[in-house]
Short mmCIF file of C-alpha atoms and ligand atoms in Angstrom, two decimals:
data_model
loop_
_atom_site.label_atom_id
_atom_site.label_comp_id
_atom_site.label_asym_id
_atom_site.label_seq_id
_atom_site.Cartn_x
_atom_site.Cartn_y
_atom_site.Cartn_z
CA UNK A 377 12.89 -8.35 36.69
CA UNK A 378 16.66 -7.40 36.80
CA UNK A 379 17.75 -3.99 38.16
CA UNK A 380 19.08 -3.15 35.09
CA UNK A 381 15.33 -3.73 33.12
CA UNK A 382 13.91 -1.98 36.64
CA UNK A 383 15.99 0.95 35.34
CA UNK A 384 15.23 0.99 31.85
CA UNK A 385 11.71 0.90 32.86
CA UNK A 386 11.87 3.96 34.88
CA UNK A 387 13.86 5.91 32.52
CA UNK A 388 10.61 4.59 29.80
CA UNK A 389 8.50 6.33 32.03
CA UNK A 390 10.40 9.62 32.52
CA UNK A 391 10.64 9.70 28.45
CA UNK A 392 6.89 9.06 27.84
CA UNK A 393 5.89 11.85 30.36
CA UNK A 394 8.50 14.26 28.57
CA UNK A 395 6.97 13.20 25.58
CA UNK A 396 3.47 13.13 26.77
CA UNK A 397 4.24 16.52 27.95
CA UNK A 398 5.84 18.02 24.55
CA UNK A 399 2.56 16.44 23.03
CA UNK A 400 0.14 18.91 24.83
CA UNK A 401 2.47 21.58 24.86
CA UNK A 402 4.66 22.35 21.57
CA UNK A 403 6.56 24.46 23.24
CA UNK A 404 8.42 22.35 25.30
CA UNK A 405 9.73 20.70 22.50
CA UNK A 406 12.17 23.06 23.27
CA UNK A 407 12.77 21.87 26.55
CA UNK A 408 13.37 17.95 25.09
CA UNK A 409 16.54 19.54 22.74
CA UNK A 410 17.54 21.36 26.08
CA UNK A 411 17.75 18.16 27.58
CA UNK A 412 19.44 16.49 24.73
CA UNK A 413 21.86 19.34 24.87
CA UNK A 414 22.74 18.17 28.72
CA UNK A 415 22.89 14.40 27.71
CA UNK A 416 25.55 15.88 25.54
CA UNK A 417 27.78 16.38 28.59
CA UNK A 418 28.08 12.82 28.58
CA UNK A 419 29.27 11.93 25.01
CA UNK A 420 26.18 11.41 23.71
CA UNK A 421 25.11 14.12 20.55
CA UNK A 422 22.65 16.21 19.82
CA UNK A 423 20.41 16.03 17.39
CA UNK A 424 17.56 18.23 16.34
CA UNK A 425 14.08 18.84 18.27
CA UNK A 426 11.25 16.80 17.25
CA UNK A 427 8.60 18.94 15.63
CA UNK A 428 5.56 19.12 17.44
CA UNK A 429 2.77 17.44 14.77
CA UNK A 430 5.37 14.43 15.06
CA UNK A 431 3.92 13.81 18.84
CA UNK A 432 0.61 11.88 19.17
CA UNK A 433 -1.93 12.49 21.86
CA UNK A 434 -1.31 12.72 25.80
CA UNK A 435 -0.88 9.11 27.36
CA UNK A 436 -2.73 7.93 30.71
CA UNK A 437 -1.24 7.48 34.10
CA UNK A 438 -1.33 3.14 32.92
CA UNK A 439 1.01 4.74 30.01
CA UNK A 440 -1.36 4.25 27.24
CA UNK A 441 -3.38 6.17 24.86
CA UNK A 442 -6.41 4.09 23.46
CA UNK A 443 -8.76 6.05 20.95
CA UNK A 444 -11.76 5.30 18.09
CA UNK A 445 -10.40 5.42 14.83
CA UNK A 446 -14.12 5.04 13.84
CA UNK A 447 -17.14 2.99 14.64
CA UNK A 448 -15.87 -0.06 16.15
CA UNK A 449 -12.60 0.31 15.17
CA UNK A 450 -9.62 1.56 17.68
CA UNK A 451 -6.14 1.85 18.18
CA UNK A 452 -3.56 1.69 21.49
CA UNK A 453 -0.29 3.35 21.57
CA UNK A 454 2.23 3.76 24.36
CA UNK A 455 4.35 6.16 21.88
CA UNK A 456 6.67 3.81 20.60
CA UNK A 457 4.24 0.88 19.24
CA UNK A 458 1.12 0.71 18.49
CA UNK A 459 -1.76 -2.22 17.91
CA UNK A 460 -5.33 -2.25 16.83
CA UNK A 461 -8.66 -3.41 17.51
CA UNK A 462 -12.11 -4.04 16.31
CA UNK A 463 -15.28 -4.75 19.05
CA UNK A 464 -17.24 -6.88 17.67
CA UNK A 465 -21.13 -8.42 18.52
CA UNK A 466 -19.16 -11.35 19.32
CA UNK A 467 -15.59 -10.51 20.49
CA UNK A 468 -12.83 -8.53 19.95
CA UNK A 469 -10.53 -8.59 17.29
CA UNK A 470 -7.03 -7.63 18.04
CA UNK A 471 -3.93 -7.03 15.57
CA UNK A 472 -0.72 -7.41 17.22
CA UNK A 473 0.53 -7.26 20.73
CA UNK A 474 3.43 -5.75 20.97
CA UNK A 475 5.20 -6.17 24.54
CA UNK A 476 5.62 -2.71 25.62
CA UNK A 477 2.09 -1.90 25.65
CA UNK A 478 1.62 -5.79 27.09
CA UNK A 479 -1.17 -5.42 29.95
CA UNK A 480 -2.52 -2.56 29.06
CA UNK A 481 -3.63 -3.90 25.85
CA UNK A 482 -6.04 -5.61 28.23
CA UNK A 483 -7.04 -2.14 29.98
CA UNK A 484 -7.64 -0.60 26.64
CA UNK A 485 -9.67 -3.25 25.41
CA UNK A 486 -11.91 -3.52 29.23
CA UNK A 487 -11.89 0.59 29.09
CA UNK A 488 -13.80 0.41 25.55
CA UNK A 489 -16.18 -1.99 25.44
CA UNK A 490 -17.22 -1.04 29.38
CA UNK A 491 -18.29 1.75 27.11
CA UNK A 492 -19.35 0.88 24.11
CA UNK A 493 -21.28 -2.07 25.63
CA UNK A 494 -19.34 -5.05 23.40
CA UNK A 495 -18.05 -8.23 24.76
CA UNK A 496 -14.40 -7.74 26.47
CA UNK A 497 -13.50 -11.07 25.34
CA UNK A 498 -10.41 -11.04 22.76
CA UNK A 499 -11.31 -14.21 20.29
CA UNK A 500 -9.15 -13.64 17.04
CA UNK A 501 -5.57 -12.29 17.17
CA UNK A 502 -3.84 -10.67 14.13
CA UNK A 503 -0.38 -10.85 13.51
CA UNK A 504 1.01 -8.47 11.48
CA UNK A 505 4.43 -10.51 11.40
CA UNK A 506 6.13 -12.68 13.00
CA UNK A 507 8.88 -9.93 15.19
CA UNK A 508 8.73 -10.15 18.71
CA UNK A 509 8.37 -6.06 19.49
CA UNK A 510 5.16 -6.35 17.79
CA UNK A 511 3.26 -9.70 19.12
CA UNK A 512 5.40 -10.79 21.87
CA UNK A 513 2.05 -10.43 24.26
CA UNK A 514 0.66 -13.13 22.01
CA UNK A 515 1.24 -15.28 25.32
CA UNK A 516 -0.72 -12.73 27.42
CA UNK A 517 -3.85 -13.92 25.75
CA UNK A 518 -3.73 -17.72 26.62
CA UNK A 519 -4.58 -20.80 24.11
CA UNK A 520 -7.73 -20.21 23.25
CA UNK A 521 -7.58 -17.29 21.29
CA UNK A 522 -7.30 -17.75 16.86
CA UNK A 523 -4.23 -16.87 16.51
CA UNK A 524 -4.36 -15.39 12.25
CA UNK A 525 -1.02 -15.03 10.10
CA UNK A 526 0.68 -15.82 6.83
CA UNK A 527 1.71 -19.03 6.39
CA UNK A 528 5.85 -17.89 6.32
CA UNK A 529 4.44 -16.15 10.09
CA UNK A 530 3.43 -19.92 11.07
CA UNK A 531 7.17 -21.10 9.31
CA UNK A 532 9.40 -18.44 11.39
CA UNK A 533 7.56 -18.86 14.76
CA UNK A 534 7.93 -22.60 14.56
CA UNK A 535 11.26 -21.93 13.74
CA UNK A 536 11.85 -19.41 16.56
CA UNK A 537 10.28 -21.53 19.37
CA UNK A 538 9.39 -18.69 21.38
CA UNK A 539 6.80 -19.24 24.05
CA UNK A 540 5.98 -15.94 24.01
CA UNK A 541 4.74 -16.02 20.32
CA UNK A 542 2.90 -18.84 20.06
CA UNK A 543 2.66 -19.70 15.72
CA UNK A 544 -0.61 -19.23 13.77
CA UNK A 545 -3.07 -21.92 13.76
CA UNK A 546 -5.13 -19.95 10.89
CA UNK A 547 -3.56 -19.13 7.72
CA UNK A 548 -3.33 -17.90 4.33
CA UNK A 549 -1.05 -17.85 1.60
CA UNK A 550 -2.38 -14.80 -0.40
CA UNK A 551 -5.84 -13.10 1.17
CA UNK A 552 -7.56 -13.67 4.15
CA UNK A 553 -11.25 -11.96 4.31
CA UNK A 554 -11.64 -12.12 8.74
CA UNK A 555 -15.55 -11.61 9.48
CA UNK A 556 -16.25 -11.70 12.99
CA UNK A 557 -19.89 -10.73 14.56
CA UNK A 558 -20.34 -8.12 11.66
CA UNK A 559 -16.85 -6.61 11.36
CA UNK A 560 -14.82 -7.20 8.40
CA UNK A 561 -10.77 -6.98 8.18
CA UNK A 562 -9.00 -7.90 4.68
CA UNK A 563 -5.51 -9.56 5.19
CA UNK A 564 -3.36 -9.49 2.03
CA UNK A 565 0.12 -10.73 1.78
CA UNK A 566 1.69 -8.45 -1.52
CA UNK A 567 5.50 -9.91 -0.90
CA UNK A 568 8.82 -9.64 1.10
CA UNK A 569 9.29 -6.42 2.40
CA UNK A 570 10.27 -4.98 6.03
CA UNK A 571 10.27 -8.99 6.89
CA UNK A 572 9.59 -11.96 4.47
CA UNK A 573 5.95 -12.75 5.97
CA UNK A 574 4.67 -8.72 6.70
CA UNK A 575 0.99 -8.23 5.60
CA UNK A 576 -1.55 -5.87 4.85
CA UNK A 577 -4.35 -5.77 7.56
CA UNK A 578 -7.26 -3.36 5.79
CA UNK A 579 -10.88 -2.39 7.35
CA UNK A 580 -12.87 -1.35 4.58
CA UNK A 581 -15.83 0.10 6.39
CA UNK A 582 -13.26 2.21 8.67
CA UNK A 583 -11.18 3.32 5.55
CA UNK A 584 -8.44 2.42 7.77
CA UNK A 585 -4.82 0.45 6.61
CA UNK A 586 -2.89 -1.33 9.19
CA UNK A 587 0.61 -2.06 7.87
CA UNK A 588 3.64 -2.66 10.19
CA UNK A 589 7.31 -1.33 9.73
CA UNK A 590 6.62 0.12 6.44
CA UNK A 591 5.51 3.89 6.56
CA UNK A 592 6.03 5.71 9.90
CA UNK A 593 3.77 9.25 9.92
CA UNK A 594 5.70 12.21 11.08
CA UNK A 595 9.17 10.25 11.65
CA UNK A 596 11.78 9.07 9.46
CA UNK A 597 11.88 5.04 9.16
CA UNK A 598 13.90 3.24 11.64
CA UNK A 599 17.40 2.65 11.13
CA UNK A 600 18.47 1.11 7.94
CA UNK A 601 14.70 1.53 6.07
CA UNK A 602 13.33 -0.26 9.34
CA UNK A 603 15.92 -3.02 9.38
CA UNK A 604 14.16 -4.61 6.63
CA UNK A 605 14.77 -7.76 4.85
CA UNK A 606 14.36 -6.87 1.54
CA UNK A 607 14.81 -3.22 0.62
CA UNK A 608 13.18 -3.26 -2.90
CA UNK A 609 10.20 -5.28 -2.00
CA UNK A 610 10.01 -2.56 1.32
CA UNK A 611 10.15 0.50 -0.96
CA UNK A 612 7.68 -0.81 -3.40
CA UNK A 613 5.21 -1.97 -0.20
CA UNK A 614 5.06 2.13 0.37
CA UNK A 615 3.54 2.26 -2.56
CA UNK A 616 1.35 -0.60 -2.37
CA UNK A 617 0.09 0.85 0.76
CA UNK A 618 -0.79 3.91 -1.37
CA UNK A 619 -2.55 1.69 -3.27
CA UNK A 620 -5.52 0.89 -0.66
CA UNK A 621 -8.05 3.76 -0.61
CA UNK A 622 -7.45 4.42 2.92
CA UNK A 623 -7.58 7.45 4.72
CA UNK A 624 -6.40 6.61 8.37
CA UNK A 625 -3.08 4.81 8.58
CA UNK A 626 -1.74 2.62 11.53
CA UNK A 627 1.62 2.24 11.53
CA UNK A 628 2.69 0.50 14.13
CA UNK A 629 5.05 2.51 15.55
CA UNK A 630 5.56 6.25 17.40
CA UNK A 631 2.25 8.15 18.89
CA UNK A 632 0.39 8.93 16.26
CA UNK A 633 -1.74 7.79 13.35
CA UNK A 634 -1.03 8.45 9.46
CA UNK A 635 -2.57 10.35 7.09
CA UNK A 636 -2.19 10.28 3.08
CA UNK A 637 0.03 13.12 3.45
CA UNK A 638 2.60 11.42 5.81
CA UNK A 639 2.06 8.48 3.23
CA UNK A 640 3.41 10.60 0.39
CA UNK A 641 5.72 12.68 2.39
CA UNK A 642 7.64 9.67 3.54
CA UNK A 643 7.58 8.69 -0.47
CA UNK A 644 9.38 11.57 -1.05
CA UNK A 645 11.73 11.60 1.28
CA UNK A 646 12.59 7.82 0.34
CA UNK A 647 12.94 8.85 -3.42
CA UNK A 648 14.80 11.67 -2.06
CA UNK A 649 17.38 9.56 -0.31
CA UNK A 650 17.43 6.88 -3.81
CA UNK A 651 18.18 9.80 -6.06
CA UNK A 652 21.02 11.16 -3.65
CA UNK A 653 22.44 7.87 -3.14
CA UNK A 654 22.73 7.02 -6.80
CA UNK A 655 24.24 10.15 -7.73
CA UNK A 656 26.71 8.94 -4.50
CA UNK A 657 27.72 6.29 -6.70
CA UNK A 658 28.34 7.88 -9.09
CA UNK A 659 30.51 10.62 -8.63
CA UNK A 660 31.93 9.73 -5.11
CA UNK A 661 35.76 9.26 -5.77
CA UNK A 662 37.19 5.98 -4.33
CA UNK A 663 40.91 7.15 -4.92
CA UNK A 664 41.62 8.45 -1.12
CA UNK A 665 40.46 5.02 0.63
CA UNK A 666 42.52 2.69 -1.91
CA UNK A 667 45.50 5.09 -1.66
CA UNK A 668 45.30 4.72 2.44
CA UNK A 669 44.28 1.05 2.58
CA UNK A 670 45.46 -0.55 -0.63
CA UNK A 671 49.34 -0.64 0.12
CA UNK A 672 48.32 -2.62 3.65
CA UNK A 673 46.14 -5.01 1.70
CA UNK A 674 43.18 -4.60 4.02
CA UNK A 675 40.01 -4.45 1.53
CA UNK A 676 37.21 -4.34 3.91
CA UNK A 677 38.82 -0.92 5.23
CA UNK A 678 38.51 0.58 1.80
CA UNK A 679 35.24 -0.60 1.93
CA UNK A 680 33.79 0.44 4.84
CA UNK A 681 35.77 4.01 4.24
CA UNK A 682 33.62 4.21 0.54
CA UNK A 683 30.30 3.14 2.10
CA UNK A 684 30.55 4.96 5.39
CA UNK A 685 31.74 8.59 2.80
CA UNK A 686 29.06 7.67 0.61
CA UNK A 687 26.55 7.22 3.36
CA UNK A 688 27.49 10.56 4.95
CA UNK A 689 27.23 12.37 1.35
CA UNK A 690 24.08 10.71 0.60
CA UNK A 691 22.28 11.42 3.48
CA UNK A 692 23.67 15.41 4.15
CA UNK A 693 21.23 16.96 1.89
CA UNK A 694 18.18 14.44 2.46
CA UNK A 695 18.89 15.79 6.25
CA UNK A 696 19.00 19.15 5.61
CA UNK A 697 15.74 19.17 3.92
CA UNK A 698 13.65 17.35 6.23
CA UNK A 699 14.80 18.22 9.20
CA UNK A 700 11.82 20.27 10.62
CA UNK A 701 9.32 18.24 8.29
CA UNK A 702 10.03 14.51 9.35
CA UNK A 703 10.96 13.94 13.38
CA UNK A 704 14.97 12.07 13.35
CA UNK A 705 16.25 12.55 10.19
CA UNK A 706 19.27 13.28 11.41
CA UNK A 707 19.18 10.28 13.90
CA UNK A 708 18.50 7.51 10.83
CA UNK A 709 19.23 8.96 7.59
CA UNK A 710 22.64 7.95 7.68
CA UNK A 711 22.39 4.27 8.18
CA UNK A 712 19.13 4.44 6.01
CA UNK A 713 21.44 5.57 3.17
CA UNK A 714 23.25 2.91 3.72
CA UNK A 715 21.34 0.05 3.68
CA UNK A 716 19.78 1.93 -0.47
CA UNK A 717 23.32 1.83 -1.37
CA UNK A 718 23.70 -1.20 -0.44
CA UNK A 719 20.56 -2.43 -2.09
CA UNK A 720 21.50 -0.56 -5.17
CA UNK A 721 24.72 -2.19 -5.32
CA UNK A 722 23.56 -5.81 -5.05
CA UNK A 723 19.41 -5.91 -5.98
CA UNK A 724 19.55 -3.13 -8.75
CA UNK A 725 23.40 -3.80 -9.90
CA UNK A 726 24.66 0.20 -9.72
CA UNK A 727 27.33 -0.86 -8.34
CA UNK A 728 29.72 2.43 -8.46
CA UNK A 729 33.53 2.46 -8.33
CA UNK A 730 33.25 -1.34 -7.54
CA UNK A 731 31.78 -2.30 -10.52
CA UNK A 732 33.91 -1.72 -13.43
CA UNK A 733 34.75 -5.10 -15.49
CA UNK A 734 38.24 -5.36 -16.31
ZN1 LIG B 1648 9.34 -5.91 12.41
#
């Protein structure tokens, strides 16, 4: 490990307990903007305090949280990722491994079925998709697990050569129906979305969706609509989570679980943030940018001066009404807006001042 990793470890640490901390006590939230308004002293801004119900429980001294979702179904956070698992009579059934929770995936998993009396052993491994933040601890788990994905999962990990991710040797092109020693999970592949190859994992008996990258209970999406791939199929894979009749969500991501609510709330504020940036293009005059850059020729810098204005006026009322209601919309909504008015220029064709034939 290099000092510099030895120090972002550390610093991990010190955020998880401050947010471990504002978890139990909502009050202290208050404390986390006071120390975001010291951070300031530094260059860095300030943004606005995370609303309590965004926080998910308290982690352990390992750093993890591991909890029943219901019957034999659980989940493991460390606050910023999150993975799932089912005990089994013969096994256990993870989804995903994401490297920051790494060994304590394997403490979770020993913690539970110590309890619950089920075999420790981890025999099938889900993969969500193929990104590295979310099964790079594939390797952690040695050859002889199954290791289950989409087909395009099996493409991009042979493709990315990464020991750490070792591809897929099970897998499916449309549904997958996983039974393992009386536990069911339904894998369902409805498109492109965050990534090309991003599924639907769904336990039935638990009521319980896991779908990675796509809706993100309490919090905003990550920057740019999660840095996904393809920002129409991603929008309409909100919905199609919708679709399942679930009633706990796993997300992936943050402390917490979902709930229908954050499901539709997050809709909202997406359709929210489509309607603002359309009416962006629309009305957002072009003149100042191609009277400063046009006379020097430079066309990307009229460009980026349009997209970066029409981000900024896009996202300034979408942040002003959720801030308070979704944790960091005033951290992502920006580039978020960006990345829709992007997509609306060149997947839906609204293409603005930048579109008029001549
Ligand atoms: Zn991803």
């Amino acid at each position: 490990m290099t000092a510099h990793s030895g120090t972002f470890a550390a610093n991990r640490r010190t955020f998880l307990a401050a947010a471990a901390a504002a978890a139990i006590a909502p009050t202290s939230a208050a404390l986390l903007g006071a120390n975001t308004a010291a951070a300031a002293s530094g260059g860095l801004p300030n943004y606005a305090p995370i609303p309590a119900e965004a926080f998910g429980p308290a982690l352990n001294a390992n750093g993890y949280f591991v909890g029943r979702i219901d019957n034999n179904l659980y989940w493991v956070t460390d606050s910023f990722y999150q993975a799932m698992f089912l005990t089994t009579r013969t096994g256990v059934v993870l989804v995903d491994a994401p490297p920051t929770i790494g060994h304590n995936l394997l403490r979770a998993i020993e913690a539970v079925t110590r309890d619950n009396g089920r075999p420790s052993k981890i025999t099938h491994l889900v993969y969500s998709h193929s990104h590295a933040d979310h099964i790079g601890a594939s390797s952690l788990l040695g050859p002889d697990v199954v290791r289950i994905g989409h087909r395009e999962t099996r493409r991009l990990l042979l493709r990315d050569n990464d020991p750490n991710r070792p591809a897929p040797s099970v897998t499916f092109d449309e549904k997958y129906v996983l039974e393992v020693g009386g536990e069911q999970l339904q894998l369902a592949y409805h498109g492109p979305n965050h990534s090309p190859d991003n599924i639907f994992i769904y336990a039935p008996e638990q009521q319980t969706l896991m779908v990675v990258d796509v809706v993100f209970p309490g919090w905003v999406p990550f920057k740019g609509l999660a840095v996904s791939q393809d920002i129409p199929g991603w929008v309409r894979a909100q919905n199609v989570a919708m679709g399942y009749a679930w009633q706990t969500l796993v997300g992936g991501h943050l402390g917490r679980l979902g709930t229908r609510a954050d499901g539709e709330l997050q809709q909202h504020y997406v359709a929210d943030l489509d309607a603002s940036a359309r009416t962006t293009l629309a009305n957002l005059d072009p003149t100042p940018f191609f009277q400063k850059y046009g006379p020097t020729g430079n066309a990307w810098a009229i460009f980026k001066a349009y997209l970066d204005a029409a981000s900024q006026q896009t996202a300034d009322p979408v942040v002003a009404k959720y801030t308070g209601r979704l944790a960091a919309a005033d951290v992502f909504t920006f580039d978020s807006a960006y990345v829709l008015l992007e997509s609306l220029r060149i997947d839906a064709g609204v293409l603005g001042p930048f579109g008029d034939h001549p």
